[in-house]
Short mmCIF file of C-alpha atoms in Angstrom, two decimals:
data_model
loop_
_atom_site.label_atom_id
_atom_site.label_comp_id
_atom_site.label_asym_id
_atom_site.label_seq_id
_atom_site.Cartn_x
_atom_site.Cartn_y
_atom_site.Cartn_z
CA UNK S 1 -71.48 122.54 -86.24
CA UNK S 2 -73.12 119.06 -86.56
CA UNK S 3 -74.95 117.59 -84.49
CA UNK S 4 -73.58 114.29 -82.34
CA UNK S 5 -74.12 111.17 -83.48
CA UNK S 6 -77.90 110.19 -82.12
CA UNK S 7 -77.34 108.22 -78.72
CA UNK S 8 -80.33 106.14 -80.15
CA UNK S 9 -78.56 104.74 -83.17
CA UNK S 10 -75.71 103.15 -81.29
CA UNK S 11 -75.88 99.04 -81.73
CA UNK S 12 -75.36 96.99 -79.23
CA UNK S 13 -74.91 99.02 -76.41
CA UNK S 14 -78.08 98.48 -74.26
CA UNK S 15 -75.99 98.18 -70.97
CA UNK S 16 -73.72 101.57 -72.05
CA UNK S 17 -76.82 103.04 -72.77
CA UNK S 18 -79.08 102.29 -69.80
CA UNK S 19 -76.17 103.00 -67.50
CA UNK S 20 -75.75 106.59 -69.21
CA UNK S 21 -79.59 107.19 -69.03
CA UNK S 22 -79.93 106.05 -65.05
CA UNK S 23 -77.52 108.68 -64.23
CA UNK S 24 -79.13 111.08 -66.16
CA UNK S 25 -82.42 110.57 -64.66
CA UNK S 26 -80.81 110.20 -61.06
CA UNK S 27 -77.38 112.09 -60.58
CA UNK S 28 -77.42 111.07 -57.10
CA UNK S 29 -76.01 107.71 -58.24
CA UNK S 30 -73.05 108.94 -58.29
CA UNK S 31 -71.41 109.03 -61.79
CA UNK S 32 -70.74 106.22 -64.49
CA UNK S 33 -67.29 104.86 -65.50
CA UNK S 34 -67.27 103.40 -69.09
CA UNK S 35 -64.37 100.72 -69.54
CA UNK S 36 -63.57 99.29 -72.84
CA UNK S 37 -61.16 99.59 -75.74
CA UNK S 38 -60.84 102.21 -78.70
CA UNK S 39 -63.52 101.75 -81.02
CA UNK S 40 -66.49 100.81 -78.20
CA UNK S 41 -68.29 104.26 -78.86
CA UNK S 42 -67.59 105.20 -75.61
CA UNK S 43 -67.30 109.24 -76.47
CA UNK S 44 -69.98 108.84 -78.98
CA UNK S 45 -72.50 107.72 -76.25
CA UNK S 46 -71.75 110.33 -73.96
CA UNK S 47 -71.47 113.49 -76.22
CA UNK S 48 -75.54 111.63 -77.84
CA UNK S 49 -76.80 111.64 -74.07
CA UNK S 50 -75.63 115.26 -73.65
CA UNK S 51 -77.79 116.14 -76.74
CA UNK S 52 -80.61 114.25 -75.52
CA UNK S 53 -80.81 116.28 -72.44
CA UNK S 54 -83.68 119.20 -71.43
CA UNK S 55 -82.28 122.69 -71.31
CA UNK S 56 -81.90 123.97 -68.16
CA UNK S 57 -83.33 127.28 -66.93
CA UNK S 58 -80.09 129.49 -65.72
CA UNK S 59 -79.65 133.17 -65.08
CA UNK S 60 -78.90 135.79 -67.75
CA UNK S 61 -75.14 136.26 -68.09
CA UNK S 62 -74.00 134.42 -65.45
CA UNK S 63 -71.24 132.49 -65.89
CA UNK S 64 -71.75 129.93 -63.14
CA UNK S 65 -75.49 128.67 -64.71
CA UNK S 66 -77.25 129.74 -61.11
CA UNK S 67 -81.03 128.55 -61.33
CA UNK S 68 -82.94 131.84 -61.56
CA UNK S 69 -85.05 129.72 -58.59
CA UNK S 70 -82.69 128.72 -56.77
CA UNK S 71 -79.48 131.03 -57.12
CA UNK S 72 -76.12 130.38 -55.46
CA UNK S 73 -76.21 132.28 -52.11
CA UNK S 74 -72.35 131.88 -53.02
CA UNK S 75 -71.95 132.92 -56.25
CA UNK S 76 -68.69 134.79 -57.73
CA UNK S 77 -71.63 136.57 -60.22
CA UNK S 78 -74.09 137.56 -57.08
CA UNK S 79 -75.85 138.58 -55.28
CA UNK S 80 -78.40 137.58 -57.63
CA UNK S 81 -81.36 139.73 -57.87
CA UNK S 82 -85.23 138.09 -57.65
CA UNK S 83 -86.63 139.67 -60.39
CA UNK S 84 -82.60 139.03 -62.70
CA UNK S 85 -83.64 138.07 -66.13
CA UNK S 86 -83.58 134.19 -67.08
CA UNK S 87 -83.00 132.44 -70.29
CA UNK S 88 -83.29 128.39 -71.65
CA UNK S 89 -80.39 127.11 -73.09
CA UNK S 90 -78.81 123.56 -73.32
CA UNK S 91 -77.35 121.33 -71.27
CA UNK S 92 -73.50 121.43 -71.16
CA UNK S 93 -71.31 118.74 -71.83
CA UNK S 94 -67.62 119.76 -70.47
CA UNK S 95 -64.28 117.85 -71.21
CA UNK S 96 -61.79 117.94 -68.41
CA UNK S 97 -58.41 117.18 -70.59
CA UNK S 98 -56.00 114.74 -68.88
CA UNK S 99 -53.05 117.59 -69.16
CA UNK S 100 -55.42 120.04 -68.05
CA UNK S 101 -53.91 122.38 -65.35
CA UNK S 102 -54.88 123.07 -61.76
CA UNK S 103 -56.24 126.86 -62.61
CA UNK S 104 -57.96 125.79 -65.96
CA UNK S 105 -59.65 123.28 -63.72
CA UNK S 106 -60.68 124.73 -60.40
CA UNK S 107 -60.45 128.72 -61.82
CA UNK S 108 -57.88 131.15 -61.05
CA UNK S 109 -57.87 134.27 -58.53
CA UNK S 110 -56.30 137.68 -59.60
CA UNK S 111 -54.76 138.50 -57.07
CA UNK S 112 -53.02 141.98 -57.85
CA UNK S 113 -56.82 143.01 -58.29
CA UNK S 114 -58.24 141.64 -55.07
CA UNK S 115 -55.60 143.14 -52.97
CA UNK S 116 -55.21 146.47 -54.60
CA UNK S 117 -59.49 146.86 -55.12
CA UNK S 118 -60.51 144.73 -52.66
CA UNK S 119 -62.93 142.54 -54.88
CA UNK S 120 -62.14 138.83 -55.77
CA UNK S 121 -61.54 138.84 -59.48
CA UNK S 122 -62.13 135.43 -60.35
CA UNK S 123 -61.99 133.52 -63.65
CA UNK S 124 -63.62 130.43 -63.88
CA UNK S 125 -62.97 127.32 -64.34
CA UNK S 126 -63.95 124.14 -66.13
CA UNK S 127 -65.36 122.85 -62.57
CA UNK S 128 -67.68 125.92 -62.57
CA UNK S 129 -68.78 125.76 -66.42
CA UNK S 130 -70.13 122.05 -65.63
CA UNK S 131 -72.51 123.24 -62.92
CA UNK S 132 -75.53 121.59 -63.83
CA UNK S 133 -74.15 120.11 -66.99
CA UNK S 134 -71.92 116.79 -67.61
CA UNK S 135 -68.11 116.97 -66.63
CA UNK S 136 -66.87 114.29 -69.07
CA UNK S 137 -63.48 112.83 -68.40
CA UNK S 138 -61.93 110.78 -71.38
CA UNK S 139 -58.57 108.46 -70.37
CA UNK S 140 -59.77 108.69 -66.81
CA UNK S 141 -57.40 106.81 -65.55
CA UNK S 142 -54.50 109.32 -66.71
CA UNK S 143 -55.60 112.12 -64.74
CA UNK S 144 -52.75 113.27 -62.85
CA UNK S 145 -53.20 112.91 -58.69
CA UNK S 146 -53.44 117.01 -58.80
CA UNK S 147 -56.56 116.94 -60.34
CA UNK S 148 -58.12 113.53 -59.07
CA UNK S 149 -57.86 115.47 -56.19
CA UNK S 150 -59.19 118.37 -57.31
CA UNK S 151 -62.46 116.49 -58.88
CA UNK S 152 -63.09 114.13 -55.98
CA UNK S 153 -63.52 116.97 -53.63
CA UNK S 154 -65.84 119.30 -55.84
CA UNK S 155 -67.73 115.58 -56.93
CA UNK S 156 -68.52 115.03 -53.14
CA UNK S 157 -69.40 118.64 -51.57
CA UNK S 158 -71.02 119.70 -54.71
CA UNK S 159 -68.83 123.01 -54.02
CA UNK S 160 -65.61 124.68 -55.38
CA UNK S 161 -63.39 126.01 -53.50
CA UNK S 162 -60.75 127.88 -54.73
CA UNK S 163 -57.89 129.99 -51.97
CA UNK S 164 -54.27 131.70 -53.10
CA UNK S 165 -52.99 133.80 -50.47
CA UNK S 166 -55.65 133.92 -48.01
CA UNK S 167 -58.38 135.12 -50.86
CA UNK S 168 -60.98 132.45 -51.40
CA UNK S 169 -63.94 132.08 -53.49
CA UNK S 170 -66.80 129.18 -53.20
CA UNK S 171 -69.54 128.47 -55.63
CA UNK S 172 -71.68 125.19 -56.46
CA UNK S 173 -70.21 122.67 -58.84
CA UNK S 174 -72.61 120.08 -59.22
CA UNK S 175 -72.45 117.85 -62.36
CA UNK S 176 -73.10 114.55 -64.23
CA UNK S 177 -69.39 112.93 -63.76
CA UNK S 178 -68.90 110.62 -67.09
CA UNK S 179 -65.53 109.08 -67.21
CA UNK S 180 -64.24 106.54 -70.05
CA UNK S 181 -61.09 104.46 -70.23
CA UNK S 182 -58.89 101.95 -71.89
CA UNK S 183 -58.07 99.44 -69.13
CA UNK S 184 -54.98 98.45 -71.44
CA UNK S 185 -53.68 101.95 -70.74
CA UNK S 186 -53.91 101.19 -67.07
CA UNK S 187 -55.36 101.43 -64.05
CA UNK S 188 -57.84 103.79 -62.29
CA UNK S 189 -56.99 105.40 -59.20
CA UNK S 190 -58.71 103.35 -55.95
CA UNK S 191 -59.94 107.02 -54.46
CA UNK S 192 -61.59 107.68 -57.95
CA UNK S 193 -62.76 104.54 -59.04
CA UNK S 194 -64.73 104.75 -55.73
CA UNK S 195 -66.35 108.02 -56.32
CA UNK S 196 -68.66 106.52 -59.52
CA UNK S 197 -71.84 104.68 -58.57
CA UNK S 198 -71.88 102.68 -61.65
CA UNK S 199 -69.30 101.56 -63.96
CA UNK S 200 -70.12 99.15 -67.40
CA UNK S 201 -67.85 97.23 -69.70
CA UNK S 202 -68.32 97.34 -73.12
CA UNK S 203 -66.73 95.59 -75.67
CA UNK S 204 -66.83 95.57 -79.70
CA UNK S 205 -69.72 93.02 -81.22
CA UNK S 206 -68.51 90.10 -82.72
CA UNK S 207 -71.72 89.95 -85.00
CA UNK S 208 -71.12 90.48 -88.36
CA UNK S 209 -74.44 91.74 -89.02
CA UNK S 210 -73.69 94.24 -85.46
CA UNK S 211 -70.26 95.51 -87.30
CA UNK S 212 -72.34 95.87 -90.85
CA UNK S 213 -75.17 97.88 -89.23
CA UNK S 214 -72.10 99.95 -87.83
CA UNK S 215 -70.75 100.51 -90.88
CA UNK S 216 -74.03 101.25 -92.69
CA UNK S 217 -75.54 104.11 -90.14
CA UNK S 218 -72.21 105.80 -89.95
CA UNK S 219 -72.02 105.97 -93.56
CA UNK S 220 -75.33 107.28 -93.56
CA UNK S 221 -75.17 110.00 -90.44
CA UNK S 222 -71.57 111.23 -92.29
CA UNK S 223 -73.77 112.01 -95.58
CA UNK S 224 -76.41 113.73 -93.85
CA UNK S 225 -76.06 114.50 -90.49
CA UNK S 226 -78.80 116.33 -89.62
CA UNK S 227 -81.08 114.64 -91.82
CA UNK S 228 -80.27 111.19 -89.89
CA UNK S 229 -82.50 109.52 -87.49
#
């Protein structure tokens, strides 16, 4: 697979940019919202930041990325050992599709196997592969109210929380939220457009030189990709 386009050849996109990086260095701001029409580089930006990113230190086969510090008293994978291996790997960027559905989302209980074993067997979801990552949300404001819901809950406790039939299961779900939209597509939901700290509008350079430059890296990142700085 090729590498992303680098965040640092995008032109003219100092405010996308700079609002991508704050959140990056401070998560607690709360998420970025990224407004504009097709062709703005909106996904480009976000899937270069993800790249640009440290690895993060996680536990050895556990699908929840617990921090081998640090591990998730609450954890489907647990109870984590002190002395469980740990490995580096990078940070993960994860795409919430709009049509996405409720279990792919939050994770899904079996529960023929927790009543007749008595264990939860629990798959997870794309709430619990973002841990520590970025949960990137294209057409934002298409996200059916199911899983608005769904998001806004997990973006404010920091916690899934998943129950069918009296079975539950918890673990942490904390994550870079990214969301992008076409405002001619419509409107973002009031709850949701509440939840991101920062939101930036960008729009396509009228610069001819801007739109050459384009033109000219793109052409050379598509002949050599990871030869392209």
């Amino acid at each position: 697979m090729s590498r992303p386009y680098p965040f640092s050849a995008l032109v003219s996109s100092d405010d996308l940019q700079r609002a991508l990086l704050l959140n990056a260095v401070s998560p607690a701001i709360g998420g970025v919202l990224v407004r504009g029409e097709k062709g703005t580089a909106k996904s480009t930006a976000v899937r270069g930041l993800a790249a640009l990113l440290p690895e993060v230190a996680v536990i050895t086969g556990c699908a929840f990325s617990c921090d081998p510090v640090a591990p998730d008293p609450d954890c489907p994978a647990g109870p984590h050992l002190a002395d469980t291996s740990a490995e580096a790997r990078p940070v993960r960027l994860v795409e919430l599709p709009v049509g996405a559905s409720e279990d792919r989302v939050a994770g899904s209980l079996d529960l023929e196997r927790a009543l007749t074993e008595g264990r939860r067997a629990f798959e997870p979801g794309l709430l619990a592969r973002a841990h520590r990552g970025v949960l990137y949300v294209d057409e934002v404001n298409l996200l059916g109210d199911h899983l608005v819901d769904l998001l806004l809950d997990a973006a404010a406790m920091g916690v899934n929380h998943v129950e069918r039939e009296g079975v539950s299961v918890r673990h942490a779900a904390r994550f870079q939220l990214v969301g992008t939209m076409n405002p001619e597509e419509g409107e973002l939901r009031p709850q949701l457009l509440d939840r991101f700290g920062l939101a930036v509008d960008v729009r396509a350079s009228r610069d001819l030189a801007d739109r050459a430059e384009v033109v000219r890296r793109r052409m050379a990142y598509e002949a050599d990709p990871d030869g392209f700085a």
